[in-house]
Amino acid sequence: MDESGDVGAPVPLASGRTADVWALPGGRVLRRYRDGGDVRAEAEVMRHLRRAGFPVPRVHHADGAELVLDRVPGPTLVEALQAGTVAASGAAHILADLHARLHALPALRSTDPGVRLLHLDLHPHNVLLAGDGPVVIDWTDSAEGPPTLDRAVTALILAEVAVDAAHPLAAAAGELLSAYVAVSGSPGPLAAAVRHRAAGRAPHPGLLPEAAALVADLAAALPTSPDRRPPQPSCEPPPRSRS
C-alpha cells in the first residue's frame, strides 16, 4: 500500500517467524504480520534511523499490521555465507560494525547518554547485502537500552543455532559466533539476553542455558586488556568476500 492506499498486485516473496513479505510493483515490498498488531512504532524507529543515516529500508506506508518498504536487492548475510562469498570473519565484522554504527546514534526518546536504540534481533537473516552496503531489516523487537544487551542477544542467537545439533547451520553458526565475540568483545549481560529470548522469541527455549554457557566460555577466553573497547563505527563498508 502506498500513501494513496493502492497496493497494486502483491506477489508472495518470503515468510518469516511472524510476518509474510509480498513483492509490490515499483520496487517495494509489503510486510504483513500474521497475528495483526500495529506497525507504527516500528516504522517510527526506521524513519528515525534513516534520517540519521543508518542503513534501513525506506518506509512508504505503515498502517495496522502492514508496512510498505523499499525492496532491497541483494542476498541475506546467511545466503552469502552459504554461497561462500562472505567468510565467517567478514560476517562477524559486518554484524559488529552495524552494532557500532547503530549504538553511536542517539536514542529516539531517552536523553540518557548510556541508552541507545537496540535492534535485539540482529543476525544474518536480518542483514541484506545491497550494492552499496549492508541494510538491516525487521525492527519488530527494537527497544531502547544499553548497547551491551544488543550485542549479547546477537551472540546468544548465534549460539542457539550452534548448540542445536539438528540444525543444518550449526557448525557455521559456531564459527561465526567465535569470530563475532572475538571482534565485538565480551557481550555483556547474558542473563538479560536469555530473559529476552525466553519471552517467546527463542524457537527452542530449552537450548538457552547451553547457548549462554557457550557464549560465556568464548567471552572468558578473550584476551584481557584494560584498553579493550567495542568496535567503533567504520567509515567504509566491512569486507564482504574471501581474500
Short mmCIF file of N, CA and C in Angstrom, two decimals, residues 166-226:
data_model
loop_
_atom_site.label_atom_id
_atom_site.label_comp_id
_atom_site.label_asym_id
_atom_site.label_seq_id
_atom_site.Cartn_x
_atom_site.Cartn_y
_atom_site.Cartn_z
N ALA A 166 20.78 -30.60 15.47
CA ALA A 166 19.94 -30.92 14.33
C ALA A 166 19.88 -29.80 13.30
N HIS A 167 20.41 -28.65 13.63
CA HIS A 167 20.32 -27.51 12.71
C HIS A 167 21.38 -27.64 11.63
N PRO A 168 21.01 -27.48 10.36
CA PRO A 168 21.99 -27.63 9.28
C PRO A 168 23.10 -26.58 9.30
N LEU A 169 22.87 -25.46 9.97
CA LEU A 169 23.87 -24.40 10.02
C LEU A 169 24.60 -24.34 11.36
N ALA A 170 24.52 -25.41 12.15
CA ALA A 170 25.11 -25.39 13.49
C ALA A 170 26.61 -25.11 13.44
N ALA A 171 27.32 -25.80 12.58
CA ALA A 171 28.78 -25.61 12.52
C ALA A 171 29.12 -24.20 12.04
N ALA A 172 28.41 -23.72 11.03
CA ALA A 172 28.67 -22.38 10.51
C ALA A 172 28.36 -21.32 11.56
N ALA A 173 27.27 -21.53 12.32
CA ALA A 173 26.91 -20.58 13.37
C ALA A 173 27.97 -20.56 14.46
N GLY A 174 28.53 -21.73 14.79
CA GLY A 174 29.59 -21.77 15.80
C GLY A 174 30.82 -21.01 15.35
N GLU A 175 31.19 -21.15 14.09
CA GLU A 175 32.33 -20.43 13.56
C GLU A 175 32.08 -18.92 13.56
N LEU A 176 30.88 -18.52 13.15
CA LEU A 176 30.53 -17.11 13.13
C LEU A 176 30.49 -16.54 14.55
N LEU A 177 29.94 -17.30 15.48
CA LEU A 177 29.87 -16.84 16.87
C LEU A 177 31.27 -16.58 17.42
N SER A 178 32.19 -17.51 17.20
CA SER A 178 33.55 -17.33 17.69
C SER A 178 34.18 -16.06 17.11
N ALA A 179 33.97 -15.86 15.80
CA ALA A 179 34.52 -14.68 15.16
C ALA A 179 33.85 -13.41 15.67
N TYR A 180 32.54 -13.46 15.89
CA TYR A 180 31.81 -12.29 16.35
C TYR A 180 32.26 -11.87 17.75
N VAL A 181 32.39 -12.83 18.66
CA VAL A 181 32.83 -12.50 20.02
C VAL A 181 34.26 -11.96 20.00
N ALA A 182 35.09 -12.53 19.14
CA ALA A 182 36.47 -12.06 19.04
C ALA A 182 36.53 -10.61 18.55
N VAL A 183 35.60 -10.23 17.66
CA VAL A 183 35.60 -8.88 17.10
C VAL A 183 34.91 -7.89 18.03
N SER A 184 33.76 -8.28 18.59
CA SER A 184 32.94 -7.34 19.35
C SER A 184 33.26 -7.29 20.83
N GLY A 185 34.00 -8.30 21.32
CA GLY A 185 34.34 -8.34 22.74
C GLY A 185 33.28 -9.02 23.58
N SER A 186 33.45 -8.95 24.87
CA SER A 186 32.51 -9.60 25.79
C SER A 186 31.11 -9.05 25.57
N PRO A 187 30.13 -9.92 25.38
CA PRO A 187 28.78 -9.45 25.02
C PRO A 187 28.01 -8.80 26.15
N GLY A 188 28.49 -8.95 27.39
CA GLY A 188 27.78 -8.26 28.46
C GLY A 188 26.72 -9.10 29.14
N PRO A 189 25.53 -8.50 29.40
CA PRO A 189 24.54 -9.11 30.30
C PRO A 189 23.81 -10.30 29.69
N LEU A 190 24.40 -11.48 29.83
CA LEU A 190 23.78 -12.67 29.24
C LEU A 190 22.45 -13.01 29.89
N ALA A 191 22.32 -12.77 31.20
CA ALA A 191 21.07 -13.11 31.88
C ALA A 191 19.91 -12.31 31.28
N ALA A 192 20.14 -11.03 31.00
CA ALA A 192 19.09 -10.21 30.39
C ALA A 192 18.79 -10.69 28.97
N ALA A 193 19.83 -11.10 28.25
CA ALA A 193 19.62 -11.60 26.89
C ALA A 193 18.83 -12.90 26.92
N VAL A 194 19.12 -13.77 27.87
CA VAL A 194 18.38 -15.03 28.00
C VAL A 194 16.90 -14.74 28.30
N ARG A 195 16.64 -13.80 29.19
CA ARG A 195 15.25 -13.45 29.50
C ARG A 195 14.53 -12.92 28.26
N HIS A 196 15.23 -12.11 27.51
CA HIS A 196 14.62 -11.56 26.28
C HIS A 196 14.29 -12.67 25.30
N ARG A 197 15.21 -13.58 25.09
CA ARG A 197 14.98 -14.67 24.14
C ARG A 197 13.93 -15.66 24.66
N ALA A 198 13.87 -15.83 25.96
CA ALA A 198 12.91 -16.78 26.53
C ALA A 198 11.47 -16.27 26.46
N ALA A 199 11.32 -14.97 26.25
CA ALA A 199 9.98 -14.37 26.23
C ALA A 199 9.31 -14.55 24.87
N GLY A 200 9.31 -15.79 24.40
CA GLY A 200 8.60 -16.11 23.17
C GLY A 200 9.39 -15.96 21.90
N ARG A 201 10.68 -15.59 21.98
CA ARG A 201 11.46 -15.35 20.77
C ARG A 201 12.33 -16.53 20.39
N ALA A 202 12.79 -17.30 21.36
CA ALA A 202 13.67 -18.43 21.07
C ALA A 202 12.85 -19.60 20.54
N PRO A 203 13.22 -20.18 19.39
CA PRO A 203 12.46 -21.32 18.87
C PRO A 203 12.58 -22.56 19.74
N HIS A 204 13.70 -22.69 20.46
CA HIS A 204 13.91 -23.84 21.35
C HIS A 204 14.43 -23.34 22.69
N PRO A 205 13.54 -22.89 23.57
CA PRO A 205 13.97 -22.31 24.85
C PRO A 205 14.85 -23.24 25.68
N GLY A 206 14.66 -24.53 25.52
CA GLY A 206 15.45 -25.47 26.29
C GLY A 206 16.93 -25.41 25.97
N LEU A 207 17.29 -24.84 24.83
CA LEU A 207 18.70 -24.72 24.45
C LEU A 207 19.37 -23.47 25.00
N LEU A 208 18.60 -22.58 25.61
CA LEU A 208 19.16 -21.31 26.05
C LEU A 208 20.27 -21.45 27.09
N PRO A 209 20.13 -22.32 28.11
CA PRO A 209 21.25 -22.44 29.07
C PRO A 209 22.56 -22.90 28.40
N GLU A 210 22.47 -23.88 27.51
CA GLU A 210 23.68 -24.35 26.82
C GLU A 210 24.24 -23.26 25.91
N ALA A 211 23.35 -22.52 25.24
CA ALA A 211 23.80 -21.44 24.37
C ALA A 211 24.49 -20.34 25.17
N ALA A 212 23.90 -19.97 26.30
CA ALA A 212 24.51 -18.93 27.14
C ALA A 212 25.86 -19.39 27.67
N ALA A 213 25.97 -20.66 28.03
CA ALA A 213 27.25 -21.18 28.53
C ALA A 213 28.32 -21.12 27.44
N LEU A 214 27.94 -21.40 26.19
CA LEU A 214 28.90 -21.33 25.10
C LEU A 214 29.40 -19.90 24.92
N VAL A 215 28.49 -18.94 24.94
CA VAL A 215 28.89 -17.54 24.79
C VAL A 215 29.80 -17.13 25.95
N ALA A 216 29.44 -17.54 27.16
CA ALA A 216 30.25 -17.18 28.33
C ALA A 216 31.65 -17.77 28.23
N ASP A 217 31.75 -19.00 27.75
CA ASP A 217 33.07 -19.64 27.59
C ASP A 217 33.92 -18.89 26.57
N LEU A 218 33.32 -18.49 25.46
CA LEU A 218 34.06 -17.76 24.44
C LEU A 218 34.50 -16.39 24.96
N ALA A 219 33.63 -15.73 25.72
CA ALA A 219 33.97 -14.43 26.27
C ALA A 219 35.09 -14.55 27.30
N ALA A 220 35.05 -15.63 28.10
CA ALA A 220 36.08 -15.83 29.12
C ALA A 220 37.45 -16.08 28.51
N ALA A 221 37.46 -16.61 27.29
CA ALA A 221 38.73 -16.91 26.62
C ALA A 221 39.34 -15.71 25.92
N LEU A 222 38.63 -14.56 25.91
CA LEU A 222 39.16 -13.37 25.26
C LEU A 222 40.38 -12.85 26.00
N PRO A 223 41.33 -12.29 25.29
CA PRO A 223 42.47 -11.65 25.97
C PRO A 223 41.98 -10.52 26.85
N THR A 224 42.54 -10.41 28.03
CA THR A 224 42.15 -9.33 28.94
C THR A 224 43.02 -8.12 28.69
N SER A 225 42.37 -6.98 28.51
CA SER A 225 43.11 -5.74 28.27
C SER A 225 42.28 -4.58 28.79
N PRO A 226 42.89 -3.70 29.58
CA PRO A 226 42.13 -2.54 30.09
C PRO A 226 41.70 -1.59 28.99
#
